[in-house]
């Protein structure tokens, strides 16, 4: 079974969030995230699927995101700060252990359930799984 969101194994050197082999997605609220959890759990060969409350995201990531110690090689630190910002606005997350499920199938479920954002953490690559442009524009207009 996969790691819990609070497990240090999901955080890389310097404390940055890098859950290799997982997707982390965020939704407008807990109800939307729970619907996605149920749909994701039905996918063939998926690993663990975990609802992560906005409070847990803030509690776990805020100290690390605010630290600004050693910069990350990529944009992981920027992602953490964004996750904290969205969680403070009430958005909840879903941590998905990809397992042997097709990333495309995961992306389809996330898109169908209106994920605000979703990132697939692979070795040396973080792949965006949902089209955030319309939502990003909505956020900029104060509608997200």
PDB file of C-alpha atoms in Angstrom:
ATOM      1  CA  UNK A   1       0.000   0.000   0.000  1.00  0.00           C
ATOM      2  CA  UNK A   2       1.135   3.552  -0.636  1.00  0.00           C
ATOM      3  CA  UNK A   3       2.510   6.198   1.654  1.00  0.00           C
ATOM      4  CA  UNK A   4       0.383   8.531   3.726  1.00  0.00           C
ATOM      5  CA  UNK A   5       0.508  12.207   2.706  1.00  0.00           C
ATOM      6  CA  UNK A   6       2.351  13.035   5.914  1.00  0.00           C
ATOM      7  CA  UNK A   7       5.033  10.357   5.351  1.00  0.00           C
ATOM      8  CA  UNK A   8       8.538  11.804   5.013  1.00  0.00           C
ATOM      9  CA  UNK A   9       9.179   9.353   2.144  1.00  0.00           C
ATOM     10  CA  UNK A  10       7.096  11.660  -0.084  1.00  0.00           C
ATOM     11  CA  UNK A  11       9.444  14.560   0.556  1.00  0.00           C
ATOM     12  CA  UNK A  12      12.834  14.735  -1.108  1.00  0.00           C
ATOM     13  CA  UNK A  13      16.115  16.330  -0.124  1.00  0.00           C
ATOM     14  CA  UNK A  14      15.607  19.738   1.434  1.00  0.00           C
ATOM     15  CA  UNK A  15      12.045  18.822   2.436  1.00  0.00           C
ATOM     16  CA  UNK A  16      10.467  19.499  -0.944  1.00  0.00           C
ATOM     17  CA  UNK A  17       7.320  17.508  -1.859  1.00  0.00           C
ATOM     18  CA  UNK A  18       8.255  14.977  -4.555  1.00  0.00           C
ATOM     19  CA  UNK A  19       6.066  11.868  -4.313  1.00  0.00           C
ATOM     20  CA  UNK A  20       7.623   9.848  -7.140  1.00  0.00           C
ATOM     21  CA  UNK A  21       5.101   7.404  -8.595  1.00  0.00           C
ATOM     22  CA  UNK A  22       2.143   9.465  -7.401  1.00  0.00           C
ATOM     23  CA  UNK A  23      -0.253  12.066  -8.751  1.00  0.00           C
ATOM     24  CA  UNK A  24      -1.273  14.970  -6.538  1.00  0.00           C
ATOM     25  CA  UNK A  25      -4.476  16.758  -7.543  1.00  0.00           C
ATOM     26  CA  UNK A  26      -6.492  19.563  -5.976  1.00  0.00           C
ATOM     27  CA  UNK A  27     -10.233  20.225  -6.066  1.00  0.00           C
ATOM     28  CA  UNK A  28     -12.470  23.138  -5.113  1.00  0.00           C
ATOM     29  CA  UNK A  29     -13.722  21.399  -1.964  1.00  0.00           C
ATOM     30  CA  UNK A  30     -13.863  18.136  -0.035  1.00  0.00           C
ATOM     31  CA  UNK A  31     -17.080  16.993  -1.723  1.00  0.00           C
ATOM     32  CA  UNK A  32     -15.572  17.286  -5.211  1.00  0.00           C
ATOM     33  CA  UNK A  33     -12.388  15.583  -4.050  1.00  0.00           C
ATOM     34  CA  UNK A  34     -14.366  12.704  -2.496  1.00  0.00           C
ATOM     35  CA  UNK A  35     -16.264  12.091  -5.747  1.00  0.00           C
ATOM     36  CA  UNK A  36     -12.912  11.894  -7.539  1.00  0.00           C
ATOM     37  CA  UNK A  37     -11.510   9.502  -4.898  1.00  0.00           C
ATOM     38  CA  UNK A  38     -14.418   7.123  -5.515  1.00  0.00           C
ATOM     39  CA  UNK A  39     -13.999   7.292  -9.302  1.00  0.00           C
ATOM     40  CA  UNK A  40     -10.215   6.855  -9.109  1.00  0.00           C
ATOM     41  CA  UNK A  41     -10.475   3.868  -6.758  1.00  0.00           C
ATOM     42  CA  UNK A  42     -12.494   2.088  -9.456  1.00  0.00           C
ATOM     43  CA  UNK A  43      -9.645   2.289 -12.002  1.00  0.00           C
ATOM     44  CA  UNK A  44      -7.895  -0.952 -12.865  1.00  0.00           C
ATOM     45  CA  UNK A  45      -4.483  -1.430 -11.245  1.00  0.00           C
ATOM     46  CA  UNK A  46      -4.545   1.852  -9.322  1.00  0.00           C
ATOM     47  CA  UNK A  47      -2.627   2.000  -6.048  1.00  0.00           C
ATOM     48  CA  UNK A  48      -3.884   3.808  -2.971  1.00  0.00           C
ATOM     49  CA  UNK A  49      -6.091   6.885  -3.343  1.00  0.00           C
ATOM     50  CA  UNK A  50      -6.175   9.285  -0.399  1.00  0.00           C
ATOM     51  CA  UNK A  51      -8.246  12.378   0.319  1.00  0.00           C
ATOM     52  CA  UNK A  52      -6.058  15.120   1.818  1.00  0.00           C
ATOM     53  CA  UNK A  53      -7.818  17.942   3.636  1.00  0.00           C
ATOM     54  CA  UNK A  54      -6.856  21.548   3.077  1.00  0.00           C
ATOM     55  CA  UNK A  55      -5.863  21.745   6.758  1.00  0.00           C
ATOM     56  CA  UNK A  56      -3.473  18.800   6.366  1.00  0.00           C
ATOM     57  CA  UNK A  57      -1.896  20.339   3.266  1.00  0.00           C
ATOM     58  CA  UNK A  58      -1.312  23.622   5.086  1.00  0.00           C
ATOM     59  CA  UNK A  59      -0.050  21.913   8.249  1.00  0.00           C
ATOM     60  CA  UNK A  60       2.357  19.613   6.421  1.00  0.00           C
ATOM     61  CA  UNK A  61       3.611  21.876   3.642  1.00  0.00           C
ATOM     62  CA  UNK A  62       3.575  25.400   5.109  1.00  0.00           C
ATOM     63  CA  UNK A  63       6.761  25.076   7.162  1.00  0.00           C
ATOM     64  CA  UNK A  64       8.605  23.477   4.250  1.00  0.00           C
ATOM     65  CA  UNK A  65       7.226  25.879   1.624  1.00  0.00           C
ATOM     66  CA  UNK A  66       8.040  28.918   3.761  1.00  0.00           C
ATOM     67  CA  UNK A  67      11.540  27.704   4.629  1.00  0.00           C
ATOM     68  CA  UNK A  68      13.020  28.769   1.295  1.00  0.00           C
ATOM     69  CA  UNK A  69      16.273  27.143   2.368  1.00  0.00           C
ATOM     70  CA  UNK A  70      18.104  25.233  -0.341  1.00  0.00           C
ATOM     71  CA  UNK A  71      16.320  25.888  -3.641  1.00  0.00           C
ATOM     72  CA  UNK A  72      15.056  22.855  -5.533  1.00  0.00           C
ATOM     73  CA  UNK A  73      16.545  21.920  -8.876  1.00  0.00           C
ATOM     74  CA  UNK A  74      13.157  22.187 -10.585  1.00  0.00           C
ATOM     75  CA  UNK A  75       9.919  23.911  -9.672  1.00  0.00           C
ATOM     76  CA  UNK A  76       8.944  21.643  -6.790  1.00  0.00           C
ATOM     77  CA  UNK A  77       9.215  24.423  -4.224  1.00  0.00           C
ATOM     78  CA  UNK A  78       6.954  26.648  -6.340  1.00  0.00           C
ATOM     79  CA  UNK A  79       4.394  23.845  -6.569  1.00  0.00           C
ATOM     80  CA  UNK A  80       4.431  23.446  -2.773  1.00  0.00           C
ATOM     81  CA  UNK A  81       3.823  27.155  -2.247  1.00  0.00           C
ATOM     82  CA  UNK A  82       0.933  27.001  -4.736  1.00  0.00           C
ATOM     83  CA  UNK A  83      -0.579  23.950  -3.000  1.00  0.00           C
ATOM     84  CA  UNK A  84      -0.450  25.795   0.332  1.00  0.00           C
ATOM     85  CA  UNK A  85      -2.012  28.911  -1.199  1.00  0.00           C
ATOM     86  CA  UNK A  86      -4.889  26.889  -2.700  1.00  0.00           C
ATOM     87  CA  UNK A  87      -5.378  24.908   0.519  1.00  0.00           C
ATOM     88  CA  UNK A  88      -5.627  28.152   2.490  1.00  0.00           C
ATOM     89  CA  UNK A  89      -8.411  29.084   0.071  1.00  0.00           C
ATOM     90  CA  UNK A  90     -10.220  25.861   1.073  1.00  0.00           C
ATOM     91  CA  UNK A  91      -9.182  23.518  -1.716  1.00  0.00           C
ATOM     92  CA  UNK A  92      -8.674  19.852  -0.821  1.00  0.00           C
ATOM     93  CA  UNK A  93      -6.259  17.402  -2.374  1.00  0.00           C
ATOM     94  CA  UNK A  94      -6.110  13.813  -3.536  1.00  0.00           C
ATOM     95  CA  UNK A  95      -2.903  11.785  -3.413  1.00  0.00           C
ATOM     96  CA  UNK A  96      -2.964   8.960  -5.957  1.00  0.00           C
ATOM     97  CA  UNK A  97      -0.485   6.111  -6.056  1.00  0.00           C
ATOM     98  CA  UNK A  98      -0.307   5.404  -9.793  1.00  0.00           C
ATOM     99  CA  UNK A  99       0.552   1.718  -9.380  1.00  0.00           C
ATOM    100  CA  UNK A 100       0.130   0.064 -12.768  1.00  0.00           C
ATOM    101  CA  UNK A 101      -2.805   2.227 -13.846  1.00  0.00           C
ATOM    102  CA  UNK A 102      -2.539   4.137 -17.103  1.00  0.00           C
ATOM    103  CA  UNK A 103      -1.716   7.805 -16.404  1.00  0.00           C
ATOM    104  CA  UNK A 104      -4.081   8.725 -19.249  1.00  0.00           C
ATOM    105  CA  UNK A 105      -6.961   6.990 -17.448  1.00  0.00           C
ATOM    106  CA  UNK A 106      -6.129   8.880 -14.251  1.00  0.00           C
ATOM    107  CA  UNK A 107      -6.035  12.145 -16.208  1.00  0.00           C
ATOM    108  CA  UNK A 108      -9.449  11.391 -17.742  1.00  0.00           C
ATOM    109  CA  UNK A 109     -10.999  10.808 -14.320  1.00  0.00           C
ATOM    110  CA  UNK A 110      -9.425  13.987 -12.955  1.00  0.00           C
ATOM    111  CA  UNK A 111     -10.612  16.058 -15.935  1.00  0.00           C
ATOM    112  CA  UNK A 112     -14.122  14.569 -15.698  1.00  0.00           C
ATOM    113  CA  UNK A 113     -14.239  15.497 -12.012  1.00  0.00           C
ATOM    114  CA  UNK A 114     -12.977  19.055 -12.521  1.00  0.00           C
ATOM    115  CA  UNK A 115      -9.587  18.840 -10.852  1.00  0.00           C
ATOM    116  CA  UNK A 116      -8.195  22.355 -10.543  1.00  0.00           C
ATOM    117  CA  UNK A 117      -4.693  20.967 -11.054  1.00  0.00           C
ATOM    118  CA  UNK A 118      -2.950  17.600 -11.113  1.00  0.00           C
ATOM    119  CA  UNK A 119       0.717  16.665 -11.308  1.00  0.00           C
ATOM    120  CA  UNK A 120       2.195  13.235 -11.987  1.00  0.00           C
ATOM    121  CA  UNK A 121       5.545  12.932 -10.222  1.00  0.00           C
ATOM    122  CA  UNK A 122       7.891  10.652 -12.144  1.00  0.00           C
ATOM    123  CA  UNK A 123      11.644  10.232 -11.965  1.00  0.00           C
ATOM    124  CA  UNK A 124      13.105  13.630 -12.922  1.00  0.00           C
ATOM    125  CA  UNK A 125       9.812  14.751 -14.523  1.00  0.00           C
ATOM    126  CA  UNK A 126       6.664  16.372 -13.181  1.00  0.00           C
ATOM    127  CA  UNK A 127       3.870  16.091 -15.731  1.00  0.00           C
ATOM    128  CA  UNK A 128       0.761  18.242 -15.646  1.00  0.00           C
ATOM    129  CA  UNK A 129      -2.242  15.936 -16.145  1.00  0.00           C
ATOM    130  CA  UNK A 130      -5.134  18.353 -16.538  1.00  0.00           C
ATOM    131  CA  UNK A 131      -5.612  21.420 -18.691  1.00  0.00           C
ATOM    132  CA  UNK A 132      -5.514  24.259 -16.196  1.00  0.00           C
ATOM    133  CA  UNK A 133      -5.742  27.164 -18.613  1.00  0.00           C
ATOM    134  CA  UNK A 134      -9.481  27.774 -18.262  1.00  0.00           C
ATOM    135  CA  UNK A 135      -9.260  27.351 -14.487  1.00  0.00           C
ATOM    136  CA  UNK A 136      -6.154  29.539 -14.276  1.00  0.00           C
ATOM    137  CA  UNK A 137      -8.010  32.273 -16.104  1.00  0.00           C
ATOM    138  CA  UNK A 138     -10.957  31.828 -13.735  1.00  0.00           C
ATOM    139  CA  UNK A 139      -8.621  32.044 -10.746  1.00  0.00           C
ATOM    140  CA  UNK A 140      -7.071  35.240 -12.069  1.00  0.00           C
ATOM    141  CA  UNK A 141     -10.576  36.665 -12.382  1.00  0.00           C
ATOM    142  CA  UNK A 142     -11.381  35.617  -8.812  1.00  0.00           C
ATOM    143  CA  UNK A 143     -13.809  32.895  -9.901  1.00  0.00           C
ATOM    144  CA  UNK A 144     -11.911  29.774  -8.836  1.00  0.00           C
TER     145      UNK A 144
END
